[in-house]
Coordinates of C-alpha atoms in Angstrom, one line a residue:
M17 CA 0.0 0.0 0.0
K18 CA 1.3 3.5 -0.9
V19 CA 1.6 6.2 1.7
I20 CA 0.2 8.7 -0.8
A21 CA -2.0 7.7 -3.7
S22 CA -0.8 10.3 -6.2
T23 CA 2.9 10.2 -7.1
R24 CA 3.1 12.9 -9.7
N25 CA 5.4 14.9 -7.5
D26 CA 9.0 13.6 -7.3
D27 CA 9.1 14.2 -3.5
L28 CA 5.9 12.1 -3.0
K29 CA 7.3 9.3 -5.2
R30 CA 10.5 9.4 -3.1
L31 CA 8.4 9.3 0.1
N32 CA 6.7 6.2 -1.1
E33 CA 10.1 4.6 -1.9
I34 CA 11.3 5.4 1.6
Y35 CA 8.1 3.9 3.1
K36 CA 8.6 0.7 1.2
V37 CA 12.3 0.4 2.5
L38 CA 11.2 1.2 6.1
K39 CA 8.4 -1.3 5.9
K40 CA 10.7 -4.0 4.5
N41 CA 13.0 -3.5 7.6
D42 CA 10.2 -3.4 10.2
F43 CA 10.2 0.4 10.5
G44 CA 7.0 1.1 8.6
Y45 CA 5.3 2.4 11.7
L46 CA 7.6 5.5 11.7
I47 CA 5.5 6.7 8.7
E48 CA 2.3 5.0 9.7
E49 CA 2.3 6.8 13.0
N50 CA 2.3 10.3 11.4
T51 CA 0.5 10.1 8.0
F52 CA -3.1 9.3 7.2
F53 CA -2.7 5.9 8.8
R54 CA -3.0 7.7 12.1
K55 CA -6.5 8.8 11.1
F56 CA -7.5 5.4 9.7
P57 CA -5.8 2.8 11.9
F58 CA -7.6 -0.1 10.2
L59 CA -5.2 0.4 7.2
R60 CA -2.1 0.0 9.3
N61 CA 0.2 -3.0 9.0
Y62 CA 0.0 -4.3 12.6
K63 CA 2.7 -6.8 11.9
I64 CA 5.2 -4.0 12.2
E65 CA 3.6 -2.1 15.1
K66 CA 6.8 -1.5 17.1
E67 CA 6.8 2.0 18.5
D68 CA 8.4 0.8 21.8
N69 CA 11.0 -1.4 20.0
F70 CA 13.9 1.1 19.7
S71 CA 15.6 -1.0 22.3
D72 CA 15.4 -4.1 20.2
E73 CA 18.9 -5.5 19.6
S74 CA 18.3 -5.7 15.9
V75 CA 17.6 -2.0 15.5
P76 CA 21.2 -0.9 14.7
L77 CA 21.5 -3.5 12.0
R78 CA 18.1 -2.7 10.5
I79 CA 19.0 1.1 10.5
R80 CA 22.2 0.4 8.6
K81 CA 20.3 -1.7 6.0
V82 CA 17.7 1.1 5.5
L83 CA 20.4 3.7 5.0
E84 CA 22.4 1.5 2.6
E85 CA 19.3 0.8 0.5
L86 CA 18.1 4.5 0.4
G87 CA 21.2 5.7 -1.4
P88 CA 23.8 8.5 -1.3
A89 CA 22.2 11.1 1.0
Y90 CA 21.2 8.5 3.6
I91 CA 24.6 6.8 3.4
K92 CA 26.2 10.2 4.1
L93 CA 23.8 10.7 7.0
G94 CA 24.8 7.3 8.4
Q95 CA 28.5 8.1 8.0
M96 CA 28.0 11.3 10.0
L97 CA 26.0 9.5 12.7
S98 CA 28.7 6.9 13.0
T99 CA 30.9 9.7 14.5
R100 CA 28.2 11.0 16.9
P101 CA 27.5 8.3 19.5
D102 CA 26.3 11.2 21.8
L103 CA 23.3 11.6 19.4
V104 CA 22.4 8.0 18.5
G105 CA 24.2 5.8 21.2
L106 CA 27.3 3.7 21.0
E107 CA 25.5 0.6 19.6
I108 CA 24.0 2.4 16.6
A109 CA 27.2 4.4 16.0
E110 CA 29.4 1.3 15.9
E111 CA 27.0 -0.5 13.5
L112 CA 27.0 2.5 11.2
Q113 CA 30.8 2.4 10.9
Q114 CA 30.2 -0.8 8.8
L115 CA 28.1 1.1 6.2
R116 CA 28.9 0.0 2.7
D117 CA 28.5 2.4 -0.2
N118 CA 26.8 0.3 -2.9
T119 CA 26.1 3.2 -5.2
P120 CA 26.7 2.0 -8.8
I121 CA 29.5 3.6 -10.9
T122 CA 28.2 6.3 -13.2
P123 CA 28.9 5.7 -17.0
F124 CA 31.7 7.8 -18.3
D125 CA 29.5 9.5 -20.9
E126 CA 27.5 11.1 -18.2
I127 CA 30.6 12.1 -16.3
K128 CA 31.9 13.7 -19.5
E129 CA 28.7 15.8 -19.8
V130 CA 29.3 17.1 -16.3
I131 CA 32.9 18.1 -17.0
E132 CA 32.1 19.9 -20.2
E133 CA 29.1 21.7 -18.7
E134 CA 31.0 22.9 -15.7
L135 CA 34.2 23.9 -17.4
G136 CA 32.5 25.3 -20.6
K137 CA 34.9 23.5 -23.0
P138 CA 35.1 20.1 -24.7
M139 CA 36.9 17.7 -22.4
E140 CA 39.5 16.9 -25.0
D141 CA 40.6 20.6 -25.0
I142 CA 41.5 20.4 -21.3
Y143 CA 42.6 16.8 -20.6
S144 CA 44.4 14.2 -22.6
D145 CA 44.9 10.4 -21.9
I146 CA 42.0 10.3 -19.5
D147 CA 41.4 6.9 -18.0
Q148 CA 37.7 6.1 -18.1
N149 CA 37.9 3.6 -15.3
P150 CA 37.6 5.5 -12.0
L151 CA 40.5 5.4 -9.5
G152 CA 37.8 5.6 -6.8
S153 CA 34.0 5.9 -6.6
A154 CA 31.8 7.0 -3.7
S155 CA 28.2 8.0 -3.2
I156 CA 28.5 11.5 -4.6
G157 CA 31.6 11.5 -6.8
Q158 CA 34.2 9.6 -8.8
V159 CA 37.9 10.2 -9.3
F160 CA 39.7 9.7 -12.7
K161 CA 43.3 9.8 -13.7
A162 CA 44.3 12.1 -16.6
Q163 CA 46.9 14.5 -18.0
L164 CA 46.6 18.2 -18.5
K165 CA 46.8 19.0 -22.1
R166 CA 48.6 22.4 -21.5
N167 CA 51.7 20.9 -19.9
G168 CA 51.3 17.1 -19.7
E169 CA 51.1 17.0 -15.9
E170 CA 49.3 14.0 -14.4
V171 CA 46.2 14.9 -12.5
A172 CA 43.3 13.4 -10.6
I173 CA 39.9 14.7 -11.5
K174 CA 37.2 14.5 -8.9
V175 CA 33.8 14.7 -10.6
Q176 CA 30.4 15.0 -8.9
K177 CA 27.8 12.5 -10.2
P178 CA 24.9 14.0 -12.2
N179 CA 22.0 15.3 -10.3
S180 CA 23.6 14.6 -6.9
R181 CA 22.7 18.0 -5.5
E182 CA 19.1 17.8 -6.6
I183 CA 18.7 14.3 -5.2
I184 CA 20.3 15.3 -1.9
E185 CA 18.2 18.5 -1.5
S186 CA 15.0 16.5 -2.2
D187 CA 16.0 13.8 0.4
I188 CA 16.9 16.5 3.0
K189 CA 13.4 18.0 2.5
I190 CA 11.8 14.6 3.1
M191 CA 14.1 14.0 6.1
K192 CA 13.0 17.2 7.7
F193 CA 9.4 16.4 7.2
L194 CA 9.7 12.9 8.6
A195 CA 12.0 13.9 11.5
K196 CA 9.6 16.6 12.7
R197 CA 6.5 14.4 12.6
I198 CA 8.3 11.3 14.0
D199 CA 9.6 13.4 16.9
K200 CA 6.1 14.7 17.5
Y201 CA 4.1 11.5 17.4
I202 CA 6.5 8.7 18.4
S203 CA 7.6 9.2 22.0
S204 CA 10.4 6.7 21.9
S205 CA 12.2 8.6 19.1
K206 CA 12.6 11.8 21.2
T207 CA 15.8 10.4 22.7
F208 CA 17.5 10.9 19.4
N209 CA 16.2 14.5 18.7
L210 CA 15.8 13.8 15.0
P211 CA 15.2 17.4 13.8
T212 CA 18.6 18.4 15.3
I213 CA 20.3 15.5 13.6
V214 CA 18.8 16.4 10.2
N215 CA 19.7 20.1 10.6
E216 CA 23.3 19.2 11.5
F217 CA 23.5 16.8 8.5
E218 CA 22.1 19.5 6.2
R219 CA 24.8 21.9 7.1
S220 CA 27.5 19.3 6.7
I221 CA 26.4 17.7 3.4
L222 CA 25.7 21.1 1.6
K223 CA 29.3 22.1 2.3
E224 CA 30.6 18.7 1.1
I225 CA 28.7 18.8 -2.3
N226 CA 30.2 22.2 -3.0
Y227 CA 33.6 21.2 -4.3
L228 CA 34.9 24.7 -4.1
E229 CA 34.8 24.4 -0.3
E230 CA 37.2 21.4 -0.6
V231 CA 39.4 23.4 -2.9
M232 CA 39.6 26.2 -0.3
N233 CA 40.3 23.6 2.4
M234 CA 43.2 22.1 0.4
Q235 CA 44.7 25.6 -0.1
N236 CA 44.4 26.5 3.6
L237 CA 45.9 23.2 4.8
S238 CA 48.7 23.6 2.2
K239 CA 49.5 27.1 3.6
N240 CA 49.5 25.8 7.2
F241 CA 52.0 23.0 6.2
K242 CA 54.2 25.0 3.8
N243 CA 57.2 24.9 6.3
V244 CA 56.7 21.2 7.2
N245 CA 58.7 19.2 4.8
Y246 CA 57.3 15.7 5.7
I247 CA 53.7 16.6 4.9
K248 CA 52.3 16.8 1.4
I249 CA 49.0 18.4 0.3
P250 CA 48.0 18.0 -3.3
N251 CA 48.2 21.1 -5.5
V252 CA 44.9 22.2 -7.1
Y253 CA 44.5 23.7 -10.6
I254 CA 42.0 26.3 -9.8
D255 CA 41.3 27.1 -13.5
Y256 CA 39.8 23.6 -13.8
C257 CA 37.7 23.5 -10.7
S258 CA 34.1 24.3 -10.0
E259 CA 31.3 23.4 -7.6
K260 CA 31.2 19.9 -9.2
I261 CA 34.9 19.4 -10.3
I262 CA 38.3 19.4 -8.7
T263 CA 41.4 19.0 -10.8
M264 CA 44.4 18.3 -8.5
E265 CA 47.8 16.9 -8.5
L266 CA 47.9 13.1 -8.8
I267 CA 49.6 11.7 -5.7
K268 CA 51.5 8.5 -6.3
G269 CA 52.1 6.1 -3.4
I270 CA 50.2 3.8 -1.1
T271 CA 47.5 4.5 1.5
V272 CA 48.3 4.0 5.1
T273 CA 45.7 1.2 5.1
E274 CA 47.8 -0.7 2.5
L275 CA 50.9 0.1 4.6
I276 CA 49.3 -1.5 7.7
E277 CA 48.1 -4.6 5.9
G278 CA 51.1 -5.1 3.6
D279 CA 54.9 -5.7 3.8
Y280 CA 56.8 -2.6 2.7
P281 CA 60.4 -2.9 4.1
H282 CA 61.6 0.3 2.4
I283 CA 59.1 2.4 4.4
N284 CA 59.8 3.3 8.0
K285 CA 56.4 2.6 9.6
R286 CA 57.4 4.2 12.9
L287 CA 58.4 7.4 11.2
I288 CA 55.1 7.5 9.3
A289 CA 53.2 7.0 12.5
N290 CA 55.1 9.9 14.0
Y291 CA 54.4 12.1 11.0
G292 CA 50.7 11.5 11.4
L293 CA 50.7 12.2 15.1
K294 CA 52.7 15.5 14.9
S295 CA 50.8 16.8 11.9
Y296 CA 47.4 16.1 13.3
F297 CA 48.2 17.6 16.7
K298 CA 49.6 20.6 14.9
Q299 CA 46.3 21.0 13.1
I300 CA 44.3 20.8 16.3
M301 CA 46.4 22.6 18.9
I302 CA 48.4 25.1 16.8
D303 CA 46.4 25.9 13.7
G304 CA 42.9 25.3 14.9
Y305 CA 42.1 24.0 11.4
F306 CA 42.0 20.2 11.1
H307 CA 41.0 17.3 8.9
A308 CA 37.7 15.9 10.1
D309 CA 38.3 12.3 9.0
P310 CA 42.0 11.3 9.3
H311 CA 41.4 7.5 8.8
P312 CA 44.2 5.6 7.2
G313 CA 42.4 5.5 3.8
N314 CA 42.7 9.3 3.6
L315 CA 46.4 9.2 4.3
I316 CA 48.9 8.4 1.5
V317 CA 52.6 7.6 1.9
T318 CA 54.3 9.2 -1.2
R319 CA 57.2 7.7 -3.1
D320 CA 59.6 10.1 -1.3
N321 CA 58.2 9.0 2.1
K322 CA 56.1 12.0 2.8
L323 CA 52.6 11.8 4.4
C324 CA 49.8 13.2 2.2
Y325 CA 46.3 14.1 3.4
I326 CA 43.4 13.7 0.8
D327 CA 39.6 14.0 0.8
M328 CA 39.3 17.4 2.6
G329 CA 35.6 17.9 2.1
M330 CA 35.1 18.5 5.8
M331 CA 37.3 20.4 8.2
G332 CA 37.1 21.4 11.8
I333 CA 37.7 25.0 12.9
L334 CA 38.6 26.1 16.5
S335 CA 38.8 29.6 17.9
E336 CA 41.9 30.8 19.7
D337 CA 40.2 30.6 23.1
F338 CA 38.9 27.1 22.4
K339 CA 42.5 25.9 21.5
E340 CA 43.9 27.3 24.8
N341 CA 41.1 25.8 26.8
L342 CA 41.5 22.5 25.0
A343 CA 45.2 22.5 25.9
E344 CA 44.4 23.1 29.6
F345 CA 41.8 20.3 29.4
M346 CA 44.4 17.9 27.9
L347 CA 46.8 18.6 30.7
L348 CA 44.1 18.1 33.3
L349 CA 43.1 14.8 31.7
I350 CA 46.7 13.6 31.8
S351 CA 47.1 14.7 35.4
G352 CA 43.9 12.9 36.4
N353 CA 41.8 15.3 38.6
T354 CA 38.1 14.7 38.3
D355 CA 36.9 18.0 39.8
N356 CA 39.2 20.1 37.6
I357 CA 38.3 18.1 34.5
I358 CA 34.5 18.7 35.1
K359 CA 35.1 22.4 35.9
Q360 CA 37.0 22.8 32.7
L361 CA 34.3 21.0 30.7
I362 CA 31.7 23.4 32.2
Y363 CA 33.9 26.4 31.5
M364 CA 34.3 25.3 27.8
N365 CA 30.5 24.9 27.6
I366 CA 30.9 21.2 26.7
I367 CA 28.6 20.2 29.6
S368 CA 26.2 22.4 31.6
P369 CA 26.2 22.6 35.4
S370 CA 23.0 20.6 35.5
Q371 CA 24.8 17.7 33.7
N372 CA 27.4 17.6 36.5
T373 CA 25.7 14.6 38.1
P374 CA 27.0 12.1 40.6
E375 CA 26.8 9.4 37.9
L376 CA 29.0 11.4 35.5
R377 CA 31.5 12.1 38.2
A378 CA 31.6 8.4 39.2
D379 CA 32.2 7.4 35.6
I380 CA 35.0 9.9 35.1
N381 CA 36.5 8.8 38.4
D382 CA 36.4 5.2 37.3
L383 CA 38.1 6.1 34.0
L384 CA 40.8 8.1 35.7
N385 CA 41.4 5.3 38.3
L386 CA 42.0 3.0 35.3
Y387 CA 44.7 5.3 33.9
Y388 CA 46.0 6.7 37.2
G389 CA 49.7 5.9 37.8
A390 CA 50.1 4.6 34.2
E391 CA 53.0 5.7 32.1
L392 CA 52.0 8.2 29.4
K393 CA 52.5 5.5 26.7
N394 CA 49.7 3.6 28.3
M395 CA 47.2 6.5 28.4
D396 CA 46.3 6.3 24.7
G397 CA 42.5 6.0 24.4
A398 CA 41.7 8.1 27.4
M399 CA 40.1 10.8 25.3
E400 CA 37.8 8.3 23.5
D401 CA 36.9 6.7 26.8
L402 CA 36.0 10.1 28.3
L403 CA 33.7 10.8 25.4
N404 CA 32.0 7.5 25.8
A405 CA 31.5 8.2 29.5
M406 CA 29.8 11.5 28.7
V407 CA 27.7 9.8 26.0
K408 CA 26.6 7.2 28.6
N409 CA 25.3 10.0 30.8
N410 CA 23.3 11.6 27.9
V411 CA 25.6 14.5 27.3
V412 CA 25.1 16.0 23.8
L413 CA 28.6 17.1 22.8
P414 CA 29.6 20.0 20.6
N415 CA 30.4 18.8 17.1
E416 CA 34.0 20.1 17.1
F417 CA 34.7 18.3 20.4
V418 CA 33.4 15.0 19.0
M419 CA 35.5 15.5 15.8
I420 CA 38.6 16.1 17.9
G421 CA 38.0 13.0 20.0
R422 CA 37.3 10.9 17.0
G423 CA 40.4 12.3 15.1
I424 CA 42.7 11.6 18.1
A425 CA 41.2 8.1 18.4
L426 CA 41.9 7.4 14.7
I427 CA 45.5 8.7 14.9
E428 CA 46.1 6.6 18.0
D429 CA 44.7 3.5 16.5
T430 CA 46.6 3.9 13.2
G431 CA 49.8 4.7 15.1
K432 CA 49.5 1.5 17.2
K433 CA 49.0 -0.6 14.1
L434 CA 52.1 0.9 12.5
D435 CA 54.3 1.0 15.6
P436 CA 53.6 -1.1 18.8
N437 CA 55.5 1.4 20.9
F438 CA 53.5 4.4 19.5
N439 CA 53.0 7.1 22.2
A440 CA 50.5 9.9 21.5
A441 CA 50.1 11.2 25.1
T442 CA 53.7 12.4 25.4
E443 CA 53.4 14.6 22.2
L444 CA 50.0 15.8 23.3
K445 CA 51.3 16.8 26.7
K446 CA 54.3 18.7 25.2
L447 CA 52.1 20.6 22.8
S448 CA 49.5 21.5 25.5
R449 CA 52.2 22.8 27.8
K450 CA 53.6 25.0 25.0
I451 CA 50.2 26.5 24.3
V452 CA 49.4 27.1 28.0
V453 CA 52.8 28.8 28.5
N454 CA 52.2 31.0 25.3
K455 CA 48.8 32.0 26.8
Y456 CA 50.6 34.0 29.5
K457 CA 53.3 35.6 27.4
P458 CA 53.3 39.4 27.6
E459 CA 52.4 39.9 23.9
R460 CA 49.4 37.5 24.3
L461 CA 48.2 39.2 27.5
A462 CA 48.6 42.6 25.8
K463 CA 46.4 41.4 22.9
V464 CA 43.7 40.0 25.1
S465 CA 43.8 43.1 27.3
L466 CA 43.3 45.3 24.2
N467 CA 40.2 43.2 23.2
Y468 CA 38.7 43.5 26.7
L469 CA 39.3 47.3 26.7
L470 CA 37.5 47.6 23.3
Q471 CA 34.6 45.6 24.7
L472 CA 34.5 47.9 27.8
E473 CA 34.6 50.9 25.6
H474 CA 31.6 49.7 23.6
L475 CA 29.7 48.8 26.8
A476 CA 30.4 52.3 28.2
K477 CA 29.1 54.0 25.1
D478 CA 25.9 51.9 24.9
L479 CA 25.1 51.9 28.6
P480 CA 23.5 55.4 28.8
D481 CA 21.2 54.7 25.8
T482 CA 20.3 51.3 27.3
I483 CA 19.4 52.9 30.7
N484 CA 17.4 55.7 29.1
S485 CA 15.5 53.2 26.9
T486 CA 14.6 51.0 29.9
I487 CA 13.5 54.0 32.0
S488 CA 11.3 55.3 29.2
K489 CA 9.6 51.9 28.8
L490 CA 8.9 51.8 32.6
E491 CA 7.4 55.3 32.5
E492 CA 5.2 54.4 29.5
G493 CA 4.2 51.0 31.0
N494 CA 5.7 49.1 28.0
I495 CA 7.7 46.6 29.9
E496 CA 6.6 43.1 29.0
V497 CA 7.1 40.0 31.1
K498 CA 6.8 36.7 29.3
L499 CA 5.9 33.6 31.3
K500 CA 6.2 30.1 29.9
H501 CA 3.7 27.6 31.3
E502 CA 4.6 23.9 30.9
G503 CA 1.6 21.7 30.3
I504 CA -1.0 24.4 31.0
G505 CA -2.9 23.4 27.8
H506 CA -3.5 19.9 29.2
L507 CA -4.6 21.4 32.5
I508 CA -7.1 23.7 30.8
N509 CA -8.6 20.8 28.9
Q510 CA -9.0 18.8 32.2
L511 CA -10.5 21.8 33.9
S512 CA -13.0 22.4 31.0
I513 CA -14.2 18.8 31.2
S514 CA -14.5 19.0 35.0
L515 CA -16.7 22.2 34.7
I516 CA -18.9 20.5 32.0
L517 CA -19.2 17.5 34.3
S518 CA -20.2 19.6 37.3
S519 CA -22.8 21.5 35.2
L520 CA -24.3 18.2 34.0
I521 CA -24.6 16.8 37.5
I522 CA -26.2 20.0 38.8
G523 CA -28.6 20.2 35.8
S524 CA -29.5 16.6 36.2
S525 CA -30.2 17.1 40.0
L526 CA -32.5 20.0 39.2
A527 CA -34.3 17.9 36.6
L528 CA -34.9 15.2 39.2
I529 CA -36.2 17.8 41.8
T530 CA -38.6 19.5 39.4
D531 CA -40.2 16.2 38.3
V532 CA -40.9 17.4 34.8
G533 CA -41.4 15.2 31.8
P534 CA -41.9 11.4 31.4
D535 CA -40.7 9.1 34.1
L536 CA -38.7 5.9 34.2
F537 CA -38.8 3.9 37.5
D538 CA -40.5 6.9 39.1
F539 CA -37.6 9.2 38.1
P540 CA -37.7 11.9 35.3
I541 CA -36.0 10.5 32.2
L542 CA -34.2 13.8 31.5
G543 CA -32.5 13.7 34.9
L544 CA -31.5 10.1 34.5
I545 CA -30.0 10.7 31.0
G546 CA -28.0 13.6 32.5
F547 CA -26.6 11.4 35.3
V548 CA -25.7 8.5 32.9
F549 CA -23.9 10.9 30.6
S550 CA -22.1 12.5 33.6
G551 CA -21.0 9.0 34.8
V552 CA -19.6 8.1 31.4
L553 CA -17.8 11.5 31.2
G554 CA -16.4 11.2 34.7
A555 CA -15.2 7.6 34.0
Y556 CA -13.4 8.9 30.9
L557 CA -11.7 11.7 32.8
V558 CA -10.5 9.2 35.5
L559 CA -9.3 6.7 32.9
I560 CA -7.3 9.4 31.0
N561 CA -5.6 10.5 34.2
V562 CA -4.7 6.9 35.1
I563 CA -3.2 6.2 31.6
E564 CA -1.1 9.4 31.6
R565 CA 0.4 8.6 35.0

């Protein structure tokens, strides 16, 4: 059965496709609970009536299957959620890490049309010797090897698949519709805050499908590493780039994944692990501009033994204050003081004072006891364990903090696989100390003091106008006080029914006293009907209260 009978509109057709996939994986009720099925329950498929089944052990697996089957936008959503256990829970996040991108390869003729439309020239006028078999293929784009016709340089061309933006924008529109209604009508889904998840995904994916954002990221990262001779960032050929195409330097070498799994005696694995560690901590702690997904498949060891970052569609950005606070936090984590760690988390607005619960403190204490007294080389993984402890206590973390935690965990895991003696904590401690010391240098204090003086100056200028405006409103009686009443609508409904019930009882009593009209068992029928109706209404009111409690 279709959710909506008419499928002329593409969005409605897509909604019907989504319903079929959900129904196939026992999630049909997510739509049935908030479309016309809600008005006509006899049309529902009761076999899949599972509103309270989000705790079912099969749910993570079924969610992954749904996302894989629904295509590129949903696969991207799943990949984002795999990094956000604070939003979906550890079990679902871990399952989504196994997402497989089964999107078929787009025929080269269609890719050629995109290239020529975007660059405004025949493809043969720009590239020569283009290999029509893609070097790589993902849900949104494909990468091809070619040569630039103007100078013969070997390049990699990243091309967005046709209609990717239109499909994703349509799917996001449907995601928003479903998320809002599921959150409203299905109580067990409120834990996940689906509208927030979709909004965060929308911001992320719209940046990712604009390839000019990635071009800018590559240029910025290249600038930050211009004086680091062991890191390589591909050059981009800006004349042959657009929102749907990136033409970049072809990097020859092997991925770190291949290095981990294979035997390459000519490559110093310990050195590569150290390159990854130092370069990533530089991005986070010094530059405040870092690769959001440094997994080993996005790191290439070049033929001259440099480490190259690729796939820079998403980057994290940290303010100067956040970097300094993060450095202090890292030192506190290594030193192992629960009170100071929690105070720092509150100061950084990562948790609120109300989230400073005994349970959270106990979990952090247990974590620190596990690492307490350990050598720094045995403290790898502490950051990831801390994030998991906060997730367990229902703390929704800032996206940047999650990205940092996940990035550090990936670098630690990769480092351990390359070098059993890999030690991330020592380098992190050294960098954090350097940043904290720099925070109190005279030039830094002078800069901060100047910023505060400017803020005080603006405040002093605005204060008289603010005071005059407030006094004027008081004199004119224009001060408004807004009160928010939680649950008052429900209370008013109950009060209204109670008043109607009281009126019926009084009216029925008067009808019995006046003895007007036909009788039944020596009582006026009008009064008896009133009492019967009052009894039914009263029973309904009591039943509703019992159910809600």
